């Protein structure tokens, strides 16, 4: 994990608003996110802002419970690092808003797992991501987005009338403590 810190800090120094964290997700937070994903049959799992791959690793360990696993990561050094670490995994090196353009024939259950720091992202990114989430959720019968935030804050306003947030528990053993949230159909 220490080797991952160099590309993380490089990306943080270059673009702090898009990294939005002082450290990768800790072990307790990763386990909590994966448990939340597996709390219901997850279908296709798409990770948004996979960063150093701390959560990706846990998701890969549960891969047989999913119909597929895909990751998006915008920072080039982190995307390259993910590709080296997980050579069998499909990683899209670019903006996660491209998730709205994926063709997902026959996929009726979709779980998005997001570490995106929505609150600090530039507004153009935020709008593109919100639109993509609204579009995907409308097209998929069983949809969830699982996200963590710091200091208990709502991650971002619901991007559509048919979606609402549910606040889950807070993982104290993370730096800083992180609260899990689930965005799902009302
Ligand atoms: C809080 S950090 C990732 C933490 C990650 N869970 C980890 O443990 O390393 C947020 C990540 O989102 C990525 N990111 C920010 N905006 C993005 C976008 N529009 N599309 C894809 N990734 C993005 C950043 O490059 C960064 O790696």
PDB file of C-alpha atoms and ligand atoms in Angstrom:
ATOM      1  CA  UNK A   1       0.000   0.000   0.000  1.00  0.00           C
ATOM      2  CA  UNK A   2       2.916   2.396   0.746  1.00  0.00           C
ATOM      3  CA  UNK A   3       3.944   2.253  -2.937  1.00  0.00           C
ATOM      4  CA  UNK A   4       0.479   3.608  -3.809  1.00  0.00           C
ATOM      5  CA  UNK A   5       1.012   6.761  -1.800  1.00  0.00           C
ATOM      6  CA  UNK A   6       3.481   8.347  -4.230  1.00  0.00           C
ATOM      7  CA  UNK A   7       1.083   8.500  -7.230  1.00  0.00           C
ATOM      8  CA  UNK A   8      -1.725   9.503  -4.827  1.00  0.00           C
ATOM      9  CA  UNK A   9       0.261  12.455  -3.480  1.00  0.00           C
ATOM     10  CA  UNK A  10       1.483  13.413  -6.973  1.00  0.00           C
ATOM     11  CA  UNK A  11      -2.144  13.565  -8.123  1.00  0.00           C
ATOM     12  CA  UNK A  12      -3.135  15.423  -4.935  1.00  0.00           C
ATOM     13  CA  UNK A  13      -0.468  18.092  -5.469  1.00  0.00           C
ATOM     14  CA  UNK A  14      -1.385  18.514  -9.140  1.00  0.00           C
ATOM     15  CA  UNK A  15      -5.159  18.659  -8.680  1.00  0.00           C
ATOM     16  CA  UNK A  16      -6.266  18.797  -5.010  1.00  0.00           C
ATOM     17  CA  UNK A  17      -9.949  19.522  -5.810  1.00  0.00           C
ATOM     18  CA  UNK A  18     -10.281  16.340  -7.847  1.00  0.00           C
ATOM     19  CA  UNK A  19      -8.592  14.121  -5.245  1.00  0.00           C
ATOM     20  CA  UNK A  20     -10.469  15.632  -2.301  1.00  0.00           C
ATOM     21  CA  UNK A  21      -8.856  13.486   0.413  1.00  0.00           C
ATOM     22  CA  UNK A  22      -5.660  13.497   2.417  1.00  0.00           C
ATOM     23  CA  UNK A  23      -5.218   9.720   2.168  1.00  0.00           C
ATOM     24  CA  UNK A  24      -6.639   6.687   0.378  1.00  0.00           C
ATOM     25  CA  UNK A  25      -9.580   4.900   2.027  1.00  0.00           C
ATOM     26  CA  UNK A  26      -8.427   2.909   5.075  1.00  0.00           C
ATOM     27  CA  UNK A  27      -9.043  -0.797   5.578  1.00  0.00           C
ATOM     28  CA  UNK A  28     -12.136  -0.396   7.798  1.00  0.00           C
ATOM     29  CA  UNK A  29     -13.778   1.957   5.289  1.00  0.00           C
ATOM     30  CA  UNK A  30     -12.977  -0.380   2.374  1.00  0.00           C
ATOM     31  CA  UNK A  31     -14.543  -3.332   4.227  1.00  0.00           C
ATOM     32  CA  UNK A  32     -17.639  -1.275   5.089  1.00  0.00           C
ATOM     33  CA  UNK A  33     -18.072  -0.200   1.445  1.00  0.00           C
ATOM     34  CA  UNK A  34     -17.728  -3.773   0.164  1.00  0.00           C
ATOM     35  CA  UNK A  35     -20.181  -5.072   2.804  1.00  0.00           C
ATOM     36  CA  UNK A  36     -22.696  -2.440   1.706  1.00  0.00           C
ATOM     37  CA  UNK A  37     -22.260  -3.453  -1.951  1.00  0.00           C
ATOM     38  CA  UNK A  38     -22.858  -7.118  -1.098  1.00  0.00           C
ATOM     39  CA  UNK A  39     -25.842  -6.360   1.174  1.00  0.00           C
ATOM     40  CA  UNK A  40     -28.029  -6.953  -1.895  1.00  0.00           C
ATOM     41  CA  UNK A  41     -27.274  -8.786  -5.153  1.00  0.00           C
ATOM     42  CA  UNK A  42     -25.076  -6.112  -6.773  1.00  0.00           C
ATOM     43  CA  UNK A  43     -25.367  -7.027 -10.477  1.00  0.00           C
ATOM     44  CA  UNK A  44     -22.838  -5.020 -12.465  1.00  0.00           C
ATOM     45  CA  UNK A  45     -20.547  -2.991 -10.199  1.00  0.00           C
ATOM     46  CA  UNK A  46     -18.914   0.176 -11.525  1.00  0.00           C
ATOM     47  CA  UNK A  47     -16.415   2.012  -9.359  1.00  0.00           C
ATOM     48  CA  UNK A  48     -16.125   5.772  -9.910  1.00  0.00           C
ATOM     49  CA  UNK A  49     -12.837   7.407  -8.872  1.00  0.00           C
ATOM     50  CA  UNK A  50     -11.009   4.190  -7.944  1.00  0.00           C
ATOM     51  CA  UNK A  51      -7.866   6.113  -6.895  1.00  0.00           C
ATOM     52  CA  UNK A  52      -5.205   3.800  -5.494  1.00  0.00           C
ATOM     53  CA  UNK A  53      -7.508   0.765  -5.738  1.00  0.00           C
ATOM     54  CA  UNK A  54      -7.993   0.292  -1.996  1.00  0.00           C
ATOM     55  CA  UNK A  55     -11.735  -0.415  -2.453  1.00  0.00           C
ATOM     56  CA  UNK A  56     -11.196  -2.026  -5.872  1.00  0.00           C
ATOM     57  CA  UNK A  57      -9.132  -4.768  -4.239  1.00  0.00           C
ATOM     58  CA  UNK A  58     -11.985  -5.646  -1.867  1.00  0.00           C
ATOM     59  CA  UNK A  59     -14.485  -5.584  -4.741  1.00  0.00           C
ATOM     60  CA  UNK A  60     -12.274  -7.889  -6.807  1.00  0.00           C
ATOM     61  CA  UNK A  61     -12.175 -10.387  -3.948  1.00  0.00           C
ATOM     62  CA  UNK A  62     -15.996 -10.576  -4.167  1.00  0.00           C
ATOM     63  CA  UNK A  63     -16.021 -10.539  -7.979  1.00  0.00           C
ATOM     64  CA  UNK A  64     -17.894 -13.862  -8.311  1.00  0.00           C
ATOM     65  CA  UNK A  65     -20.951 -12.284  -6.639  1.00  0.00           C
ATOM     66  CA  UNK A  66     -21.185  -9.641  -9.383  1.00  0.00           C
ATOM     67  CA  UNK A  67     -22.136  -9.868 -13.031  1.00  0.00           C
ATOM     68  CA  UNK A  68     -19.140  -7.647 -13.841  1.00  0.00           C
ATOM     69  CA  UNK A  69     -16.728  -5.096 -12.400  1.00  0.00           C
ATOM     70  CA  UNK A  70     -15.469  -1.947 -14.143  1.00  0.00           C
ATOM     71  CA  UNK A  71     -13.528   1.039 -12.762  1.00  0.00           C
ATOM     72  CA  UNK A  72     -13.136   4.677 -13.809  1.00  0.00           C
ATOM     73  CA  UNK A  73     -10.208   6.841 -12.715  1.00  0.00           C
ATOM     74  CA  UNK A  74      -9.381  10.263 -14.114  1.00  0.00           C
ATOM     75  CA  UNK A  75      -5.868  10.954 -12.729  1.00  0.00           C
ATOM     76  CA  UNK A  76      -3.466   9.425 -15.294  1.00  0.00           C
ATOM     77  CA  UNK A  77      -0.849   8.300 -12.749  1.00  0.00           C
ATOM     78  CA  UNK A  78      -3.497   6.542 -10.641  1.00  0.00           C
ATOM     79  CA  UNK A  79      -5.193   4.951 -13.671  1.00  0.00           C
ATOM     80  CA  UNK A  80      -1.795   3.593 -14.817  1.00  0.00           C
ATOM     81  CA  UNK A  81      -1.106   2.292 -11.323  1.00  0.00           C
ATOM     82  CA  UNK A  82      -4.518   0.537 -11.220  1.00  0.00           C
ATOM     83  CA  UNK A  83      -3.894  -1.080 -14.602  1.00  0.00           C
ATOM     84  CA  UNK A  84      -0.534  -2.458 -13.422  1.00  0.00           C
ATOM     85  CA  UNK A  85      -2.002  -3.695 -10.160  1.00  0.00           C
ATOM     86  CA  UNK A  86      -5.158  -5.285 -11.585  1.00  0.00           C
ATOM     87  CA  UNK A  87      -4.261  -6.343 -15.150  1.00  0.00           C
ATOM     88  CA  UNK A  88      -7.494  -8.315 -15.659  1.00  0.00           C
ATOM     89  CA  UNK A  89      -9.771  -5.436 -14.678  1.00  0.00           C
ATOM     90  CA  UNK A  90     -11.412  -3.073 -17.195  1.00  0.00           C
ATOM     91  CA  UNK A  91     -10.254   0.422 -16.208  1.00  0.00           C
ATOM     92  CA  UNK A  92     -11.503   3.504 -18.028  1.00  0.00           C
ATOM     93  CA  UNK A  93      -8.830   6.193 -17.706  1.00  0.00           C
ATOM     94  CA  UNK A  94     -10.945   9.338 -17.894  1.00  0.00           C
ATOM     95  CA  UNK A  95     -13.956  11.140 -16.508  1.00  0.00           C
ATOM     96  CA  UNK A  96     -16.452   8.843 -14.819  1.00  0.00           C
ATOM     97  CA  UNK A  97     -19.288  10.769 -16.498  1.00  0.00           C
ATOM     98  CA  UNK A  98     -18.576   8.535 -19.532  1.00  0.00           C
ATOM     99  CA  UNK A  99     -20.389   5.853 -17.517  1.00  0.00           C
ATOM    100  CA  UNK A 100     -23.586   7.350 -18.967  1.00  0.00           C
ATOM    101  CA  UNK A 101     -22.475   6.259 -22.441  1.00  0.00           C
ATOM    102  CA  UNK A 102     -21.808   2.612 -21.591  1.00  0.00           C
ATOM    103  CA  UNK A 103     -24.012   0.151 -23.428  1.00  0.00           C
ATOM    104  CA  UNK A 104     -25.371  -2.229 -20.794  1.00  0.00           C
ATOM    105  CA  UNK A 105     -27.752  -4.559 -22.638  1.00  0.00           C
ATOM    106  CA  UNK A 106     -29.771  -6.837 -20.378  1.00  0.00           C
ATOM    107  CA  UNK A 107     -28.234  -5.385 -17.202  1.00  0.00           C
ATOM    108  CA  UNK A 108     -31.125  -4.803 -14.803  1.00  0.00           C
ATOM    109  CA  UNK A 109     -29.123  -4.411 -11.588  1.00  0.00           C
ATOM    110  CA  UNK A 110     -26.399  -1.810 -11.302  1.00  0.00           C
ATOM    111  CA  UNK A 111     -24.344  -0.719  -8.292  1.00  0.00           C
ATOM    112  CA  UNK A 112     -22.124   2.345  -8.559  1.00  0.00           C
ATOM    113  CA  UNK A 113     -19.412   2.592  -5.895  1.00  0.00           C
ATOM    114  CA  UNK A 114     -18.119   6.130  -5.674  1.00  0.00           C
ATOM    115  CA  UNK A 115     -15.179   7.784  -3.949  1.00  0.00           C
ATOM    116  CA  UNK A 116     -15.647  10.931  -6.029  1.00  0.00           C
ATOM    117  CA  UNK A 117     -15.131  14.117  -3.988  1.00  0.00           C
ATOM    118  CA  UNK A 118     -18.254  15.772  -5.431  1.00  0.00           C
ATOM    119  CA  UNK A 119     -18.196  18.776  -3.124  1.00  0.00           C
ATOM    120  CA  UNK A 120     -14.770  19.937  -4.261  1.00  0.00           C
ATOM    121  CA  UNK A 121     -15.053  19.009  -7.963  1.00  0.00           C
ATOM    122  CA  UNK A 122     -15.242  21.788 -10.568  1.00  0.00           C
ATOM    123  CA  UNK A 123     -18.906  22.536 -11.376  1.00  0.00           C
ATOM    124  CA  UNK A 124     -18.604  21.263 -14.983  1.00  0.00           C
ATOM    125  CA  UNK A 125     -17.498  17.832 -13.707  1.00  0.00           C
ATOM    126  CA  UNK A 126     -20.275  17.824 -11.101  1.00  0.00           C
ATOM    127  CA  UNK A 127     -22.970  18.532 -13.673  1.00  0.00           C
ATOM    128  CA  UNK A 128     -21.693  15.936 -16.142  1.00  0.00           C
ATOM    129  CA  UNK A 129     -21.506  13.293 -13.386  1.00  0.00           C
ATOM    130  CA  UNK A 130     -24.976  14.141 -12.014  1.00  0.00           C
ATOM    131  CA  UNK A 131     -26.476  13.900 -15.522  1.00  0.00           C
ATOM    132  CA  UNK A 132     -24.809  10.528 -16.132  1.00  0.00           C
ATOM    133  CA  UNK A 133     -26.081   9.155 -12.793  1.00  0.00           C
ATOM    134  CA  UNK A 134     -29.630  10.415 -13.478  1.00  0.00           C
ATOM    135  CA  UNK A 135     -29.603   8.837 -16.961  1.00  0.00           C
ATOM    136  CA  UNK A 136     -28.192   5.469 -15.856  1.00  0.00           C
ATOM    137  CA  UNK A 137     -30.516   5.181 -12.875  1.00  0.00           C
ATOM    138  CA  UNK A 138     -33.569   5.907 -15.039  1.00  0.00           C
ATOM    139  CA  UNK A 139     -32.508   3.167 -17.494  1.00  0.00           C
ATOM    140  CA  UNK A 140     -31.819   0.484 -14.843  1.00  0.00           C
ATOM    141  CA  UNK A 141     -34.610  -1.162 -12.794  1.00  0.00           C
ATOM    142  CA  UNK A 142     -32.450  -1.894  -9.733  1.00  0.00           C
ATOM    143  CA  UNK A 143     -30.010   0.925  -9.121  1.00  0.00           C
ATOM    144  CA  UNK A 144     -27.856   1.951  -6.143  1.00  0.00           C
ATOM    145  CA  UNK A 145     -24.963   4.362  -5.758  1.00  0.00           C
ATOM    146  CA  UNK A 146     -22.846   3.812  -2.651  1.00  0.00           C
ATOM    147  CA  UNK A 147     -20.673   6.735  -1.608  1.00  0.00           C
ATOM    148  CA  UNK A 148     -18.760   7.914   1.441  1.00  0.00           C
ATOM    149  CA  UNK A 149     -18.390  11.459   2.651  1.00  0.00           C
ATOM    150  CA  UNK A 150     -16.462  13.176   5.412  1.00  0.00           C
ATOM    151  CA  UNK A 151     -17.962  14.931   8.471  1.00  0.00           C
ATOM    152  CA  UNK A 152     -21.391  13.374   7.802  1.00  0.00           C
ATOM    153  CA  UNK A 153     -22.145  15.782   4.943  1.00  0.00           C
ATOM    154  CA  UNK A 154     -24.586  14.836   2.179  1.00  0.00           C
ATOM    155  CA  UNK A 155     -22.248  13.825  -0.692  1.00  0.00           C
ATOM    156  CA  UNK A 156     -24.159  15.863  -3.313  1.00  0.00           C
ATOM    157  CA  UNK A 157     -27.796  16.792  -3.984  1.00  0.00           C
ATOM    158  CA  UNK A 158     -29.877  13.990  -5.485  1.00  0.00           C
ATOM    159  CA  UNK A 159     -29.527  14.330  -9.271  1.00  0.00           C
ATOM    160  CA  UNK A 160     -33.123  13.230 -10.044  1.00  0.00           C
ATOM    161  CA  UNK A 161     -36.597  13.233  -8.480  1.00  0.00           C
ATOM    162  CA  UNK A 162     -36.720   9.438  -8.549  1.00  0.00           C
ATOM    163  CA  UNK A 163     -33.556   9.138  -6.394  1.00  0.00           C
ATOM    164  CA  UNK A 164     -33.119   9.770  -2.653  1.00  0.00           C
ATOM    165  CA  UNK A 165     -30.214   9.414  -0.221  1.00  0.00           C
ATOM    166  CA  UNK A 166     -30.174   7.093   2.771  1.00  0.00           C
ATOM    167  CA  UNK A 167     -27.549   7.773   5.412  1.00  0.00           C
ATOM    168  CA  UNK A 168     -25.788   4.672   6.751  1.00  0.00           C
ATOM    169  CA  UNK A 169     -23.200   4.316   9.516  1.00  0.00           C
ATOM    170  CA  UNK A 170     -19.968   6.217  10.115  1.00  0.00           C
ATOM    171  CA  UNK A 171     -16.620   4.451  10.033  1.00  0.00           C
ATOM    172  CA  UNK A 172     -14.704   6.033  12.895  1.00  0.00           C
ATOM    173  CA  UNK A 173     -11.517   4.093  12.174  1.00  0.00           C
ATOM    174  CA  UNK A 174     -10.724   6.070   9.014  1.00  0.00           C
ATOM    175  CA  UNK A 175      -8.728   9.248   8.504  1.00  0.00           C
ATOM    176  CA  UNK A 176     -10.885  11.303   8.636  1.00  0.00           C
ATOM    177  CA  UNK A 177     -13.967   9.340   9.816  1.00  0.00           C
ATOM    178  CA  UNK A 178     -16.245   8.649   6.849  1.00  0.00           C
ATOM    179  CA  UNK A 179     -20.029   8.208   6.578  1.00  0.00           C
ATOM    180  CA  UNK A 180     -21.586   5.785   4.095  1.00  0.00           C
ATOM    181  CA  UNK A 181     -24.534   6.921   1.999  1.00  0.00           C
ATOM    182  CA  UNK A 182     -26.760   5.060  -0.472  1.00  0.00           C
ATOM    183  CA  UNK A 183     -28.551   6.833  -3.330  1.00  0.00           C
ATOM    184  CA  UNK A 184     -31.462   4.711  -4.563  1.00  0.00           C
ATOM    185  CA  UNK A 185     -34.861   4.828  -6.193  1.00  0.00           C
ATOM    186  CA  UNK A 186     -37.715   6.156  -4.064  1.00  0.00           C
TER     187      UNK A 186
HETATM  188  C1  LIG B   1     -10.872  10.378  -2.605  1.00  0.00           C
HETATM  189  S1  LIG B   1      -9.897   9.934  -4.003  1.00  0.00           S
HETATM  190  C2  LIG B   1      -9.967   8.183  -4.180  1.00  0.00           C
HETATM  191  C3  LIG B   1      -9.917   7.374  -2.989  1.00  0.00           C
HETATM  192  C4  LIG B   1      -9.898   5.906  -3.298  1.00  0.00           C
HETATM  193  N1  LIG B   1     -11.060   5.260  -2.692  1.00  0.00           N
HETATM  194  C5  LIG B   1      -8.635   5.331  -2.685  1.00  0.00           C
HETATM  195  O1  LIG B   1      -8.738   4.745  -1.626  1.00  0.00           O
HETATM  196  O2  LIG B   1      -7.569   5.538  -3.246  1.00  0.00           O
HETATM  197  C6  LIG B   1     -11.004  10.398  -5.318  1.00  0.00           C
HETATM  198  C7  LIG B   1     -10.620   9.882  -6.670  1.00  0.00           C
HETATM  199  O3  LIG B   1     -11.560  10.322  -7.647  1.00  0.00           O
HETATM  200  C8  LIG B   1     -10.838  10.600  -8.840  1.00  0.00           C
HETATM  201  N2  LIG B   1     -11.659  11.494  -9.663  1.00  0.00           N
HETATM  202  C9  LIG B   1     -11.971  12.800  -9.443  1.00  0.00           C
HETATM  203  N3  LIG B   1     -12.780  13.258 -10.409  1.00  0.00           N
HETATM  204  C10 LIG B   1     -12.999  12.235 -11.259  1.00  0.00           C
HETATM  205  C11 LIG B   1     -13.782  12.086 -12.443  1.00  0.00           C
HETATM  206  N4  LIG B   1     -14.506  13.088 -12.951  1.00  0.00           N
HETATM  207  N5  LIG B   1     -13.785  10.884 -13.057  1.00  0.00           N
HETATM  208  C12 LIG B   1     -13.060   9.831 -12.541  1.00  0.00           C
HETATM  209  N6  LIG B   1     -12.303   9.913 -11.433  1.00  0.00           N
HETATM  210  C13 LIG B   1     -12.277  11.098 -10.793  1.00  0.00           C
HETATM  211  C14 LIG B   1      -9.563  11.253  -8.350  1.00  0.00           C
HETATM  212  O4  LIG B   1      -8.550  11.228  -9.333  1.00  0.00           O
HETATM  213  C15 LIG B   1      -9.250  10.383  -7.128  1.00  0.00           C
HETATM  214  O5  LIG B   1      -8.457   9.283  -7.454  1.00  0.00           O
END
